[in-house]
């Protein structure tokens, strides 16, 4: 679909597009002929782009989407599914989309799924793990695992259940039905539904709203939301952010400076908050 924004390519890939516009990075699966099903290569390219977006100080928000307007992502490419995983060019079977899921969850910037058309199977899980999901009216959601001989018992099951509730999550997985955008909105699976022609504009509007907010506050909120659910790893992420904030303080700098200056630290002037 034509974009009215002047997206600047950030890096060339074979199976995805990676571009930038005014603080926003966009990662888009570019395999519309298979409804943006992912191969190990698609996923490793997304992982690379996501890491670049994380490290780029100009990027505040990331959009995850698919090219063509007919599919966000239809999950793992079944034509390369082999014995023990999806087979890449190196002939090794793997399920590297799990690494991408973790990356989306841990990247300290909001990730917004911009969903047109199918979000199915592992493609559905990708939008589930994004911070926010904005859907076009043509969006269709569902899991297919038990139909095609697979299942995602990680975020695809437990985090989905946190979002839509246990009964609904079990229904989604056990029946493998498909749900339209309105149904997805009603079960809290997406944040907003708009006509397809307005999808990019609305997503950009939401991204701009977040870009105008305090990046540290957004970062702390993301790790706080995760901490409740992610056990020790979630606490580690939140604690890492707390350490980042502490590093910024004069009090922490006094500790480092005293070491470098070979003297005892003097913390006496720092407040002991109630
Ligand atoms: C999306 C569907 C419902 C669309 O139907 P429609 O509109 O009738 O289009 P089609 O004619 O079916 O599709 C158009 C062309 O695209 C190809 N295609 C579509 N999806 C895939 C796919 N996933 N892999 C390969 N090709 C695909 C079609 O073959 C067709 O091509 P041509 O024209 O050449 O025939 C419908 O397409 C559909 O049901 N697709 C399959 C959805 C699916 O089952 N996906 C895989 C689900 N599993 C995963 O994603 C696993 C990965 C995963 O995330 C995971 C993670 C953790 C732990 C486990 C797993 C796991 O589940 O293994």
mmCIF file of N, CA and C and ligand atoms in Angstrom, residues 31-38 70-71 73-81 86 95 97-98 101 118-126 143-145 147-154 156 173 178, ligand 1:
data_model
loop_
_atom_site.group_PDB
_atom_site.id
_atom_site.type_symbol
_atom_site.label_atom_id
_atom_site.label_comp_id
_atom_site.label_asym_id
_atom_site.label_seq_id
_atom_site.Cartn_x
_atom_site.Cartn_y
_atom_site.Cartn_z
ATOM 1 N N UNK A 31 6.889 -10.500 2.295
ATOM 2 C CA UNK A 31 6.636 -11.738 1.557
ATOM 3 C C UNK A 31 5.125 -11.847 1.288
ATOM 4 N N UNK A 32 4.552 -10.823 0.676
ATOM 5 C CA UNK A 32 3.080 -10.799 0.534
ATOM 6 C C UNK A 32 2.538 -11.985 -0.249
ATOM 7 N N UNK A 33 3.362 -12.606 -1.090
ATOM 8 C CA UNK A 33 2.888 -13.737 -1.902
ATOM 9 C C UNK A 33 2.543 -14.946 -1.047
ATOM 10 N N UNK A 34 3.036 -15.004 0.183
ATOM 11 C CA UNK A 34 2.669 -16.081 1.124
ATOM 12 C C UNK A 34 2.052 -15.484 2.396
ATOM 13 N N UNK A 35 1.357 -14.380 2.211
ATOM 14 C CA UNK A 35 0.722 -13.686 3.341
ATOM 15 C C UNK A 35 1.726 -13.381 4.456
ATOM 16 N N UNK A 36 2.952 -13.081 4.043
ATOM 17 C CA UNK A 36 4.016 -12.691 4.981
ATOM 18 C C UNK A 36 4.351 -13.779 6.003
ATOM 19 N N UNK A 37 4.272 -15.032 5.556
ATOM 20 C CA UNK A 37 4.785 -16.128 6.387
ATOM 21 C C UNK A 37 6.289 -15.920 6.576
ATOM 22 N N UNK A 38 6.782 -16.329 7.735
ATOM 23 C CA UNK A 38 8.205 -16.096 7.996
ATOM 24 C C UNK A 38 9.038 -17.362 7.883
ATOM 25 N N UNK A 70 -2.854 -7.274 2.795
ATOM 26 C CA UNK A 70 -3.723 -8.458 2.947
ATOM 27 C C UNK A 70 -3.325 -9.323 4.121
ATOM 28 N N UNK A 71 -2.115 -9.127 4.635
ATOM 29 C CA UNK A 71 -1.668 -9.942 5.775
ATOM 30 C C UNK A 71 -0.634 -9.181 6.594
ATOM 31 N N UNK A 73 0.906 -11.193 9.087
ATOM 32 C CA UNK A 73 1.824 -12.340 9.041
ATOM 33 C C UNK A 73 1.013 -13.621 9.228
ATOM 34 N N UNK A 74 1.289 -14.620 8.409
ATOM 35 C CA UNK A 74 0.552 -15.896 8.507
ATOM 36 C C UNK A 74 1.358 -16.964 9.236
ATOM 37 N N UNK A 75 2.371 -16.532 10.010
ATOM 38 C CA UNK A 75 3.105 -17.494 10.833
ATOM 39 C C UNK A 75 4.276 -18.114 10.113
ATOM 40 N N UNK A 76 4.744 -19.221 10.670
ATOM 41 C CA UNK A 76 5.897 -19.905 10.090
ATOM 42 C C UNK A 76 5.594 -20.417 8.693
ATOM 43 N N UNK A 77 6.552 -20.264 7.789
ATOM 44 C CA UNK A 77 6.372 -20.730 6.405
ATOM 45 C C UNK A 77 6.381 -22.251 6.393
ATOM 46 N N UNK A 78 5.199 -22.831 6.155
ATOM 47 C CA UNK A 78 5.053 -24.288 6.261
ATOM 48 C C UNK A 78 5.862 -25.037 5.199
ATOM 49 N N UNK A 79 6.242 -24.330 4.136
ATOM 50 C CA UNK A 79 7.004 -25.020 3.084
ATOM 51 C C UNK A 79 8.452 -25.258 3.498
ATOM 52 N N UNK A 80 8.913 -24.591 4.549
ATOM 53 C CA UNK A 80 10.292 -24.840 5.003
ATOM 54 C C UNK A 80 10.312 -25.449 6.407
ATOM 55 N N UNK A 81 9.120 -25.868 6.855
ATOM 56 C CA UNK A 81 9.081 -26.534 8.164
ATOM 57 C C UNK A 81 9.580 -27.955 7.998
ATOM 58 N N UNK A 86 12.012 -24.897 11.604
ATOM 59 C CA UNK A 86 11.960 -24.307 10.263
ATOM 60 C C UNK A 86 13.380 -24.299 9.697
ATOM 61 N N UNK A 95 13.572 -22.585 15.579
ATOM 62 C CA UNK A 95 12.334 -21.828 15.816
ATOM 63 C C UNK A 95 12.756 -20.477 16.383
ATOM 64 N N UNK A 97 11.788 -17.620 15.936
ATOM 65 C CA UNK A 97 10.789 -16.593 16.226
ATOM 66 C C UNK A 97 10.612 -16.411 17.735
ATOM 67 N N UNK A 98 10.980 -17.448 18.511
ATOM 68 C CA UNK A 98 10.901 -17.304 19.969
ATOM 69 C C UNK A 98 11.871 -16.229 20.453
ATOM 70 N N UNK A 101 10.263 -12.935 19.711
ATOM 71 C CA UNK A 101 9.222 -12.620 20.706
ATOM 72 C C UNK A 101 9.845 -12.004 21.961
ATOM 73 N N UNK A 118 -4.507 -10.846 7.519
ATOM 74 C CA UNK A 118 -4.305 -12.007 8.385
ATOM 75 C C UNK A 118 -3.219 -11.804 9.444
ATOM 76 N N UNK A 119 -3.553 -12.139 10.674
ATOM 77 C CA UNK A 119 -2.551 -12.305 11.748
ATOM 78 C C UNK A 119 -2.844 -13.694 12.310
ATOM 79 N N UNK A 120 -2.117 -14.669 11.804
ATOM 80 C CA UNK A 120 -2.478 -16.076 12.024
ATOM 81 C C UNK A 120 -1.263 -16.855 12.539
ATOM 82 N N UNK A 121 -1.511 -17.835 13.398
ATOM 83 C CA UNK A 121 -0.439 -18.720 13.869
ATOM 84 C C UNK A 121 0.649 -17.928 14.583
ATOM 85 N N UNK A 122 1.897 -18.221 14.210
ATOM 86 C CA UNK A 122 3.015 -17.485 14.809
ATOM 87 C C UNK A 122 2.950 -16.004 14.480
ATOM 88 N N UNK A 123 2.246 -15.640 13.420
ATOM 89 C CA UNK A 123 2.039 -14.223 13.090
ATOM 90 C C UNK A 123 1.093 -13.571 14.081
ATOM 91 N N UNK A 124 0.112 -14.343 14.532
ATOM 92 C CA UNK A 124 -0.791 -13.827 15.561
ATOM 93 C C UNK A 124 -0.026 -13.579 16.851
ATOM 94 N N UNK A 125 0.851 -14.533 17.203
ATOM 95 C CA UNK A 125 1.612 -14.376 18.457
ATOM 96 C C UNK A 125 2.497 -13.119 18.381
ATOM 97 N N UNK A 126 3.020 -12.831 17.198
ATOM 98 C CA UNK A 126 3.868 -11.631 17.078
ATOM 99 C C UNK A 126 3.098 -10.365 17.449
ATOM 100 N N UNK A 143 -5.264 -18.642 15.825
ATOM 101 C CA UNK A 143 -4.171 -19.624 15.938
ATOM 102 C C UNK A 143 -4.544 -20.848 15.119
ATOM 103 N N UNK A 144 -3.536 -21.540 14.602
ATOM 104 C CA UNK A 144 -3.805 -22.731 13.788
ATOM 105 C C UNK A 144 -3.078 -23.969 14.313
ATOM 106 N N UNK A 145 -2.281 -23.779 15.362
ATOM 107 C CA UNK A 145 -1.380 -24.844 15.809
ATOM 108 C C UNK A 145 -1.953 -26.250 15.784
ATOM 109 N N UNK A 147 -4.268 -27.484 14.309
ATOM 110 C CA UNK A 147 -4.715 -27.900 12.968
ATOM 111 C C UNK A 147 -3.526 -28.291 12.086
ATOM 112 N N UNK A 148 -2.397 -27.597 12.299
ATOM 113 C CA UNK A 148 -1.253 -27.840 11.408
ATOM 114 C C UNK A 148 -0.094 -28.541 12.123
ATOM 115 N N UNK A 149 -0.387 -29.035 13.331
ATOM 116 C CA UNK A 149 0.639 -29.826 14.019
ATOM 117 C C UNK A 149 1.682 -29.016 14.744
ATOM 118 N N UNK A 150 1.240 -28.016 15.502
ATOM 119 C CA UNK A 150 2.188 -27.264 16.325
ATOM 120 C C UNK A 150 1.429 -26.571 17.449
ATOM 121 N N UNK A 151 2.154 -25.949 18.340
ATOM 122 C CA UNK A 151 1.529 -25.106 19.377
ATOM 123 C C UNK A 151 2.594 -24.189 19.946
ATOM 124 N N UNK A 152 2.181 -23.048 20.447
ATOM 125 C CA UNK A 152 3.090 -22.132 21.137
ATOM 126 C C UNK A 152 2.599 -22.018 22.571
ATOM 127 N N UNK A 153 3.264 -22.769 23.455
ATOM 128 C CA UNK A 153 2.866 -22.780 24.860
ATOM 129 C C UNK A 153 3.519 -21.681 25.679
ATOM 130 N N UNK A 154 4.271 -20.807 25.028
ATOM 131 C CA UNK A 154 4.922 -19.695 25.738
ATOM 132 C C UNK A 154 4.004 -18.483 25.789
ATOM 133 N N UNK A 156 2.512 -17.206 23.489
ATOM 134 C CA UNK A 156 1.350 -17.445 22.623
ATOM 135 C C UNK A 156 0.172 -18.020 23.370
ATOM 136 N N UNK A 173 -7.210 -21.357 20.843
ATOM 137 C CA UNK A 173 -6.248 -22.413 20.501
ATOM 138 C C UNK A 173 -6.935 -23.741 20.184
ATOM 139 N N UNK A 178 -11.297 -18.256 13.375
ATOM 140 C CA UNK A 178 -10.752 -16.932 13.035
ATOM 141 C C UNK A 178 -11.711 -15.852 13.531
HETATM 142 C C1 LIG B 1 -3.838 -17.239 6.415
HETATM 143 C C2 LIG B 1 -4.829 -18.069 5.647
HETATM 144 C C3 LIG B 1 -6.047 -18.382 6.537
HETATM 145 C C4 LIG B 1 -5.295 -17.266 4.421
HETATM 146 O O1 LIG B 1 -6.124 -18.015 3.591
HETATM 147 P P1 LIG B 1 -6.386 -17.524 2.058
HETATM 148 O O2 LIG B 1 -6.777 -16.099 2.058
HETATM 149 O O3 LIG B 1 -7.342 -18.515 1.474
HETATM 150 O O4 LIG B 1 -4.971 -17.569 1.323
HETATM 151 P P2 LIG B 1 -4.155 -18.857 0.852
HETATM 152 O O5 LIG B 1 -4.535 -19.175 -0.546
HETATM 153 O O6 LIG B 1 -4.260 -19.946 1.833
HETATM 154 O O7 LIG B 1 -2.684 -18.264 0.923
HETATM 155 C C5 LIG B 1 -2.110 -17.511 -0.137
HETATM 156 C C6 LIG B 1 -0.762 -18.082 -0.435
HETATM 157 O O8 LIG B 1 0.041 -17.955 0.729
HETATM 158 C C7 LIG B 1 0.530 -19.228 1.120
HETATM 159 N N1 LIG B 1 0.646 -19.267 2.591
HETATM 160 C C8 LIG B 1 -0.187 -18.733 3.476
HETATM 161 N N2 LIG B 1 0.231 -18.975 4.710
HETATM 162 C C9 LIG B 1 1.363 -19.674 4.612
HETATM 163 C C10 LIG B 1 2.272 -20.220 5.551
HETATM 164 N N3 LIG B 1 2.126 -20.056 6.896
HETATM 165 N N4 LIG B 1 3.329 -20.886 5.081
HETATM 166 C C11 LIG B 1 3.529 -21.047 3.760
HETATM 167 N N5 LIG B 1 2.704 -20.543 2.821
HETATM 168 C C12 LIG B 1 1.635 -19.873 3.242
HETATM 169 C C13 LIG B 1 -0.505 -20.187 0.587
HETATM 170 O O9 LIG B 1 0.043 -21.484 0.474
HETATM 171 C C14 LIG B 1 -0.842 -19.550 -0.734
HETATM 172 O O10 LIG B 1 0.176 -19.815 -1.655
HETATM 173 P P3 LIG B 1 -0.191 -20.455 -3.097
HETATM 174 O O11 LIG B 1 -1.049 -19.421 -3.750
HETATM 175 O O12 LIG B 1 1.141 -20.623 -3.762
HETATM 176 O O13 LIG B 1 -0.889 -21.726 -2.815
HETATM 177 C C15 LIG B 1 -4.203 -19.391 5.144
HETATM 178 O O14 LIG B 1 -3.242 -19.090 4.173
HETATM 179 C C16 LIG B 1 -3.579 -20.201 6.219
HETATM 180 O O15 LIG B 1 -4.280 -20.864 6.982
HETATM 181 N N6 LIG B 1 -2.252 -20.208 6.252
HETATM 182 C C17 LIG B 1 -1.482 -21.059 7.132
HETATM 183 C C18 LIG B 1 -1.482 -20.482 8.543
HETATM 184 C C19 LIG B 1 -0.630 -21.353 9.438
HETATM 185 O O16 LIG B 1 -1.002 -22.484 9.747
HETATM 186 N N7 LIG B 1 0.550 -20.860 9.860
HETATM 187 C C20 LIG B 1 1.531 -21.573 10.591
HETATM 188 C C21 LIG B 1 1.200 -21.674 12.092
HETATM 189 N N8 LIG B 1 2.335 -22.057 12.851
HETATM 190 C C22 LIG B 1 3.273 -21.180 13.121
HETATM 191 O O17 LIG B 1 3.234 -20.042 12.771
HETATM 192 C C23 LIG B 1 4.387 -21.749 13.915
HETATM 193 C C24 LIG B 1 5.462 -20.829 14.370
HETATM 194 C C25 LIG B 1 5.404 -20.369 15.790
HETATM 195 O O18 LIG B 1 5.304 -19.189 15.939
HETATM 196 C C26 LIG B 1 5.609 -21.220 17.010
HETATM 197 C C27 LIG B 1 6.166 -20.542 18.058
HETATM 198 C C28 LIG B 1 6.468 -21.189 19.240
HETATM 199 C C29 LIG B 1 6.213 -22.537 19.403
HETATM 200 C C30 LIG B 1 5.622 -23.237 18.383
HETATM 201 C C31 LIG B 1 5.307 -22.591 17.196
HETATM 202 C C32 LIG B 1 4.600 -23.438 16.247
HETATM 203 O O19 LIG B 1 3.381 -23.252 16.172
HETATM 204 O O20 LIG B 1 5.255 -24.271 15.607
#
